[in-house]
Coordinates of C-alpha atoms and ligand atoms in Angstrom, one line a residue:
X123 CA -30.4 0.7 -86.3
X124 CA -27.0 0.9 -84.1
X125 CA -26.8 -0.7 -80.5
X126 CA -29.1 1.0 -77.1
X127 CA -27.4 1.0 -73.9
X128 CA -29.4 1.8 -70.3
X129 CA -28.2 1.8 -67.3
X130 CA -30.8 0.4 -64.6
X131 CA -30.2 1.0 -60.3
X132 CA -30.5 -1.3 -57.7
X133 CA -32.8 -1.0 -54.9
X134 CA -32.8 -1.3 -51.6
X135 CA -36.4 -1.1 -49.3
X136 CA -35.9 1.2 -46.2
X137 CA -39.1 -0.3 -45.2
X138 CA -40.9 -3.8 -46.0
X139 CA -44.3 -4.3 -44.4
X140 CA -45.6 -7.6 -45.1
X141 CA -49.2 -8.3 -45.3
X142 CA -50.7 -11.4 -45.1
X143 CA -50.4 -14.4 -47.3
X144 CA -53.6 -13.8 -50.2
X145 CA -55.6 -16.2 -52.3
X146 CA -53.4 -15.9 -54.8
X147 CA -50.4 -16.8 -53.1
X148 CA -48.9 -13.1 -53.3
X149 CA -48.2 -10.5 -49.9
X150 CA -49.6 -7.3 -49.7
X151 CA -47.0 -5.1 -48.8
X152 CA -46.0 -1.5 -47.8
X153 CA -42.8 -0.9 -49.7
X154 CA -40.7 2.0 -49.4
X155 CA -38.0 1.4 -52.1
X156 CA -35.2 3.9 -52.8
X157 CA -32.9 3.0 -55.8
X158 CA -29.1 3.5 -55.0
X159 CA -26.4 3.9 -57.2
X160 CA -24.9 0.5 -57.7
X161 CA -26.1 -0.2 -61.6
X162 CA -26.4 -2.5 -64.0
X163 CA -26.1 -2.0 -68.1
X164 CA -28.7 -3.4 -70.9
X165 CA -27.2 -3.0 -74.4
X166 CA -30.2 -4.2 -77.2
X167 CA -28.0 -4.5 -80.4
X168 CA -29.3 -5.5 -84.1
X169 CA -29.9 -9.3 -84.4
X170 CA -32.1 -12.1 -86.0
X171 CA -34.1 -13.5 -83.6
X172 CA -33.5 -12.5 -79.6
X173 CA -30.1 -13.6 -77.7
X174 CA -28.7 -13.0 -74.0
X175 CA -25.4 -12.2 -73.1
X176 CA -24.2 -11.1 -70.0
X177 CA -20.8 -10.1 -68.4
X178 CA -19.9 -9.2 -64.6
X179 CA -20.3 -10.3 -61.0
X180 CA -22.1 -13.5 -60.4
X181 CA -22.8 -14.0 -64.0
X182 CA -22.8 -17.6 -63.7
X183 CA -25.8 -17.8 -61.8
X184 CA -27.6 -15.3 -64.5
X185 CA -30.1 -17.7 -67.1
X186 CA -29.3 -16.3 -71.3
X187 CA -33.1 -18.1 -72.0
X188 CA -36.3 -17.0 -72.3
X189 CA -36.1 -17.4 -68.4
X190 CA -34.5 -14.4 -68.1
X191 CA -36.7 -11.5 -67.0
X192 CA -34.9 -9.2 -69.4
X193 CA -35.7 -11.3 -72.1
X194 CA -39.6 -12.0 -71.2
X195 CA -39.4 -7.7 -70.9
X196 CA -38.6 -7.9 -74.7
X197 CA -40.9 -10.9 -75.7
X198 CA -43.5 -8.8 -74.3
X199 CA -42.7 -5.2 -75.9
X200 CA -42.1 -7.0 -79.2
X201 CA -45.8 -9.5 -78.8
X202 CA -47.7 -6.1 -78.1
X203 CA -46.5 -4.4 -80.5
X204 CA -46.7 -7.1 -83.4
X205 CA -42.9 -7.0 -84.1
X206 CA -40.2 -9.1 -84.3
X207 CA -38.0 -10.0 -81.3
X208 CA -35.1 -9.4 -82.7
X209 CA -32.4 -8.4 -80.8
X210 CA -29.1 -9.4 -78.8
X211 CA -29.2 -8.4 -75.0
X212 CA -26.2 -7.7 -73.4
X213 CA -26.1 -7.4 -69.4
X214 CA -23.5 -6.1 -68.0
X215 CA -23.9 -6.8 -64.1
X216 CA -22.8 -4.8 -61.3
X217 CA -25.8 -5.2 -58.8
X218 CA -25.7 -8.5 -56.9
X219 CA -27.1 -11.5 -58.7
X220 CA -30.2 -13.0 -56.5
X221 CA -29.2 -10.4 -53.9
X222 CA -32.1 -8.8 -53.1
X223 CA -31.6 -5.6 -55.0
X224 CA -34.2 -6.2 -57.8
X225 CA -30.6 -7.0 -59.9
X226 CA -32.9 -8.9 -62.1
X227 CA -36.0 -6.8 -61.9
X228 CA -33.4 -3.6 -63.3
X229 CA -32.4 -6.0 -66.1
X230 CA -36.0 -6.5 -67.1
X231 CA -36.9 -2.5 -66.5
X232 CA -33.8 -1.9 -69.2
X233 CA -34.2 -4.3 -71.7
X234 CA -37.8 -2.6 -71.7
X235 CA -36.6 0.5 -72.6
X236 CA -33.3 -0.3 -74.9
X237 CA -35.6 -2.5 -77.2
X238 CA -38.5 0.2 -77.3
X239 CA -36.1 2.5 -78.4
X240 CA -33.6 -0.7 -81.1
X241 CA -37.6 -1.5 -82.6
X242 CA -38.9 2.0 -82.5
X243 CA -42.0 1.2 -81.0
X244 CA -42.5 4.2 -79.0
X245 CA -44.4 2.6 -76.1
X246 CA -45.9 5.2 -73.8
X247 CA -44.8 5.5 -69.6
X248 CA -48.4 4.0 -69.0
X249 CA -47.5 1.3 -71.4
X250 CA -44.4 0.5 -70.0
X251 CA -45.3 0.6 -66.4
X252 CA -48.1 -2.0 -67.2
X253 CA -45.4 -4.2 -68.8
X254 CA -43.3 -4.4 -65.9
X255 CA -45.8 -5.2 -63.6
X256 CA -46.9 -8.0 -65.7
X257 CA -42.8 -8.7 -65.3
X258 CA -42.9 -8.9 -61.1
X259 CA -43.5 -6.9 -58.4
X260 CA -40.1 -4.8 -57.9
X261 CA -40.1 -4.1 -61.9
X262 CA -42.1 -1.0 -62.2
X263 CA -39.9 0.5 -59.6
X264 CA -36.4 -0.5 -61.7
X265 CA -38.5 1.8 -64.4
X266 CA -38.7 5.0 -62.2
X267 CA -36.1 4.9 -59.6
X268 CA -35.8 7.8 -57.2
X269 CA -38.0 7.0 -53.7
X270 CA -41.3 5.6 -54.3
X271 CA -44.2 3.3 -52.1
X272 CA -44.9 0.4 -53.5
X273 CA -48.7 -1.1 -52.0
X274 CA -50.5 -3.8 -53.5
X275 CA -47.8 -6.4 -54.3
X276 CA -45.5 -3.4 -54.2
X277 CA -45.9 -2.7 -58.2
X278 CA -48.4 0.1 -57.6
X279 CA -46.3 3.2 -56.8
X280 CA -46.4 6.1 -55.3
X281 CA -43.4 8.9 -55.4
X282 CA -41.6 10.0 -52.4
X283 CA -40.0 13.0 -52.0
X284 CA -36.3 12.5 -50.6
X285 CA -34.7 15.7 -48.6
X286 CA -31.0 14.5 -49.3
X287 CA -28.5 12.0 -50.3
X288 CA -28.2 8.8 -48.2
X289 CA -24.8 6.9 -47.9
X290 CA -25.0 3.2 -47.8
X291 CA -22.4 0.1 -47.8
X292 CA -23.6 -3.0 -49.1
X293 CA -22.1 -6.8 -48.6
X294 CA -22.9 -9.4 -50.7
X295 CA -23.0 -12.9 -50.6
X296 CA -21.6 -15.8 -52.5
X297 CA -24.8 -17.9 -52.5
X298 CA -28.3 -15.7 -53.1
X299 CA -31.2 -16.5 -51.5
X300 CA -34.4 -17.4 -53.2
X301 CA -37.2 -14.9 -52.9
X302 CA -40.8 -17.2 -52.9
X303 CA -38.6 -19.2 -50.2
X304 CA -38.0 -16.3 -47.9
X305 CA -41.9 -15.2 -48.5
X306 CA -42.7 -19.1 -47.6
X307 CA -40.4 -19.2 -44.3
X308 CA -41.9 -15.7 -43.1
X309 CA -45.5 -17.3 -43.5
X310 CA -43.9 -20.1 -41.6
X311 CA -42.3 -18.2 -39.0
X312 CA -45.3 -16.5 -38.3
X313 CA -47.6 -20.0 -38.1
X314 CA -45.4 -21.3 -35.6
X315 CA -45.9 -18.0 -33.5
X316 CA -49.3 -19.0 -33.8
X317 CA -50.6 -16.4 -35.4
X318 CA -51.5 -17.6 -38.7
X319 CA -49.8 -16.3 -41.8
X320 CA -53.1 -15.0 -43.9
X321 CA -54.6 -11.2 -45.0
X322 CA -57.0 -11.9 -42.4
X323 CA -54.5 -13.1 -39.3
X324 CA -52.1 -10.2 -40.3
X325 CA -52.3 -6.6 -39.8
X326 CA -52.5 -4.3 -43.0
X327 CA -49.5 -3.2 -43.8
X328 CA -48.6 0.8 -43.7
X329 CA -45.8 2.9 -44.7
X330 CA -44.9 3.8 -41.4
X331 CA -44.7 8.0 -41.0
X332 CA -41.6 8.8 -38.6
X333 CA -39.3 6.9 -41.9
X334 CA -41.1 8.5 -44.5
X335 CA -40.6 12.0 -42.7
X336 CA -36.8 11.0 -42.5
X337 CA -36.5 10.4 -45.9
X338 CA -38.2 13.8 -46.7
X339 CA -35.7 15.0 -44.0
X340 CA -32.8 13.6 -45.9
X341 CA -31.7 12.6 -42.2
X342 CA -29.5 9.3 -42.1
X343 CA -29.6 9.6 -38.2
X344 CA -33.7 9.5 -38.3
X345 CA -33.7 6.9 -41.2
X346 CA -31.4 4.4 -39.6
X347 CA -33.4 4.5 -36.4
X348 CA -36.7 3.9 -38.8
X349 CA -35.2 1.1 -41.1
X350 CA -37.4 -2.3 -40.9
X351 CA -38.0 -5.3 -42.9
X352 CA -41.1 -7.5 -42.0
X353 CA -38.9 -10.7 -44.2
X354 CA -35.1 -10.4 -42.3
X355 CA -36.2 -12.7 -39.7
X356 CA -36.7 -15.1 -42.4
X357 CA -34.4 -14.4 -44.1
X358 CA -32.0 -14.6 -41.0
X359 CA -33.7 -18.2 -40.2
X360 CA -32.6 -19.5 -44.2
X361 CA -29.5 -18.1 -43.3
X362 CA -27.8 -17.1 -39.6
X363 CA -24.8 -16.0 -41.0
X364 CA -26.4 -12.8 -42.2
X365 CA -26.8 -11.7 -38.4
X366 CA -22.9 -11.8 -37.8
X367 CA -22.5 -10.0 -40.9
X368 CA -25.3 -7.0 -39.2
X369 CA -23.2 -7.1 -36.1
X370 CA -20.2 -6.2 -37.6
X371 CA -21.5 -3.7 -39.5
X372 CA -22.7 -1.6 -36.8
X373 CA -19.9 -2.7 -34.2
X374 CA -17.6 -0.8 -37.1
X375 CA -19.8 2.2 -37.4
X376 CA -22.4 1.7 -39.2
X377 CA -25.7 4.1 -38.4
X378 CA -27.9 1.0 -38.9
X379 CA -27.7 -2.5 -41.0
X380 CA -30.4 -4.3 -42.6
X381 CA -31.0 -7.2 -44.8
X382 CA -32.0 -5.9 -48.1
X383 CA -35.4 -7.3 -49.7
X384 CA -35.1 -10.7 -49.5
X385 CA -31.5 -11.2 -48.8
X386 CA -29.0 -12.3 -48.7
X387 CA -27.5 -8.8 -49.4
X388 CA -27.0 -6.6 -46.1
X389 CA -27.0 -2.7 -46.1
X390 CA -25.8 -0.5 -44.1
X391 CA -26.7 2.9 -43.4
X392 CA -23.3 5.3 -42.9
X393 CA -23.4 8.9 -41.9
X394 CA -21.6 10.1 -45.3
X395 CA -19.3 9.1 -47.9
X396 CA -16.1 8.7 -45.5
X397 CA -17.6 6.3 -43.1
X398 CA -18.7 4.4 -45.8
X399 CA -15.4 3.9 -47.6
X400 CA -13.9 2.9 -44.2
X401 CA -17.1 0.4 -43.7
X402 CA -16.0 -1.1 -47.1
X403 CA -11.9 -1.7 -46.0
X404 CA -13.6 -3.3 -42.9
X405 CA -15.6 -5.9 -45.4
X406 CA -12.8 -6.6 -48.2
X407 CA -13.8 -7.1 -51.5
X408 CA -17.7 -8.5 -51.0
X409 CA -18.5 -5.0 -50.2
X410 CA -19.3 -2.1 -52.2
X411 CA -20.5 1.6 -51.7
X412 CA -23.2 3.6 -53.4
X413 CA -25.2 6.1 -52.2
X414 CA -29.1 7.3 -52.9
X415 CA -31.8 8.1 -54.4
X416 CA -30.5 7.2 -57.9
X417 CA -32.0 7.9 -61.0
X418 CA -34.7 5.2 -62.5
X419 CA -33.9 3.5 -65.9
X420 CA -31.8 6.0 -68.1
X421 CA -30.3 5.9 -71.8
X422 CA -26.8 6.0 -71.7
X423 CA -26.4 5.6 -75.9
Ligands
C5P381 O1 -43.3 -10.5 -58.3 P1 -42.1 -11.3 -58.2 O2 -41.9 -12.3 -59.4 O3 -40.8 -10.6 -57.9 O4 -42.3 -12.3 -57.0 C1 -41.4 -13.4 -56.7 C2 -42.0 -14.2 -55.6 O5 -42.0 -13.5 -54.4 C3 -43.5 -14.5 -55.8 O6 -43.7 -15.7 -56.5 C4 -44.0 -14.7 -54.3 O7 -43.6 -16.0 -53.9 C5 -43.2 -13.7 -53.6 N1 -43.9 -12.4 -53.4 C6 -45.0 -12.3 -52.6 N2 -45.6 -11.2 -52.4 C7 -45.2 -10.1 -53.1 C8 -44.1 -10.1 -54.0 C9 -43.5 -11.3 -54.1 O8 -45.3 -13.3 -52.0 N3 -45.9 -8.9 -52.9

């Protein structure tokens, strides 16, 4: 048995349509994710017993206990398939921690996949797909990569065909933002509007045609003008800095900016490679390009 290495991309959703609030406390959505190349790296190495380490960006605010999503991925491989957990997980991060970008959904996708491959269990794609939905909603996507819909709580997934590659800058912040809390302020927000916050108050959500023909397009131009997220206002109320942070993104020349997910990450959509290396001089050292789609889950070793 030698050491498994898989490298897992971030995500960010060109669209987030938010359903109402269900029974059981979850949001139908309509979400069009696209992983981007920003990654992190799962290494499952021989051990006794299972262990979390992790290296990189943020790392401070990254739990190395069974709270970790990469080590409930592992718990669960190893409980269906009547093995032993026994393996040290190393995580070395690159995609904002609590930013987001499904940073900790990736980690959980690639532990999945490093320890299937350490124990030899040979789980199937169906398998494994099942797993990470168990894991959370953005999981099953951190599996596949590339463009896909996500409906239901956004684990049930649809691929999207994407026309070309999409350049994007994105700027992190210090503090993440928790993502049941920007869920709870949206259903908030949208009380106080008076216009109640459940499935029955709010419209279905849809994948909304003009963005998906962009993507198909591979246009940026048509993308940016398509780009929407039913949770930045929340996330914008839990935290007003982020609009500053929008406005100088497109007052430099940005296409479009968004806030990624659930924040507090921002994206913005450049028109190719060059603008997007000047957008990063104009953001310092919180900001970081990649562009899109980007492969799903992939063995490195
Ligand atoms: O599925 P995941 O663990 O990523 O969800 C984290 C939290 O985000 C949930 O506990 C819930 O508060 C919120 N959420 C939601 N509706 C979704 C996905 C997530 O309300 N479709």
């Amino acid at each position: 048995m030698t050491a498994v290495t898989v490298r897992v991309p971030a995500k960010v959703n060109v669209q987030l349509a938010v359903g109402g609030r269900r029974e059981d406390g979850f949001h139908d959505l309509a979400n069009v994710f696209l992983a981007v190349g920003l990654f992190d790296e799962v290494t499952a190495a021989p051990a006794r017993g299972l262990r979390i380490t992790a290296e990189g960006r943020g790392v401070d605010a990254v739990p190395l206990d069974e709270s970790n999503l990469a080590a409930k991925a592992a718990l669960a491989l190893a409980r269906r398939h009547g093995v032993a957990p026994d393996a040290h997980l190393h995580i070395a991060k690159d995609i904002p921690v609590a930013g987001g970008m499904a940073g900790g959904s990736a980690d959980a996708a690639g532990a999945l996949v490093a320890c299937d491959a350490l124990w030899g269990t040979g789980a199937s794609r169906e398998e494994m797909l099942e797993i990470c939905a168990e894991l959370g909603s953005d999981v099953p996507f951190s599996l596949v990569g590339g463009a896909a819909l996500g409906v239901g709580r956004g684990d049930v997934l649809t691929p999207l065909e994407v026309g070309g590659e999409f350049h994007w800058v994105f700027v992190a912040s210090d503090e993440g933002l928790s993502t049941p809390a920007v869920y709870r302020e949206c259903d908030r927000l949208r009380r106080a509007a008076g216009g109640g916050d459940s499935a029955a108050d709010v419209p279905a959500p849809a994948a909304a045609p003009a963005l998906l023909a962009a993507l198909r397009a591979g246009d940026p131009e048509e993308l940016a003008g398509a780009l929407a997220n039913d949770l930045q206002a929340a996330a914008l109320s839990l935290r007003p800095d982020l609009a500053e942070t929008l406005g100088a993104g497109v007052a430099a020349g940005a296409l479009a900016g968004i806030v990624s997910g659930s924040g507090p990450t921002v994206a913005f959509l450049v028109s190719d490679e060059d603008a997007a290396d000047k957008l990063v001089l104009t953001f310092g050292p919180a900001a970081r390009a990649a562009s899109s789609p980007a492969p799903g889950a992939t063995r490195l070793r």
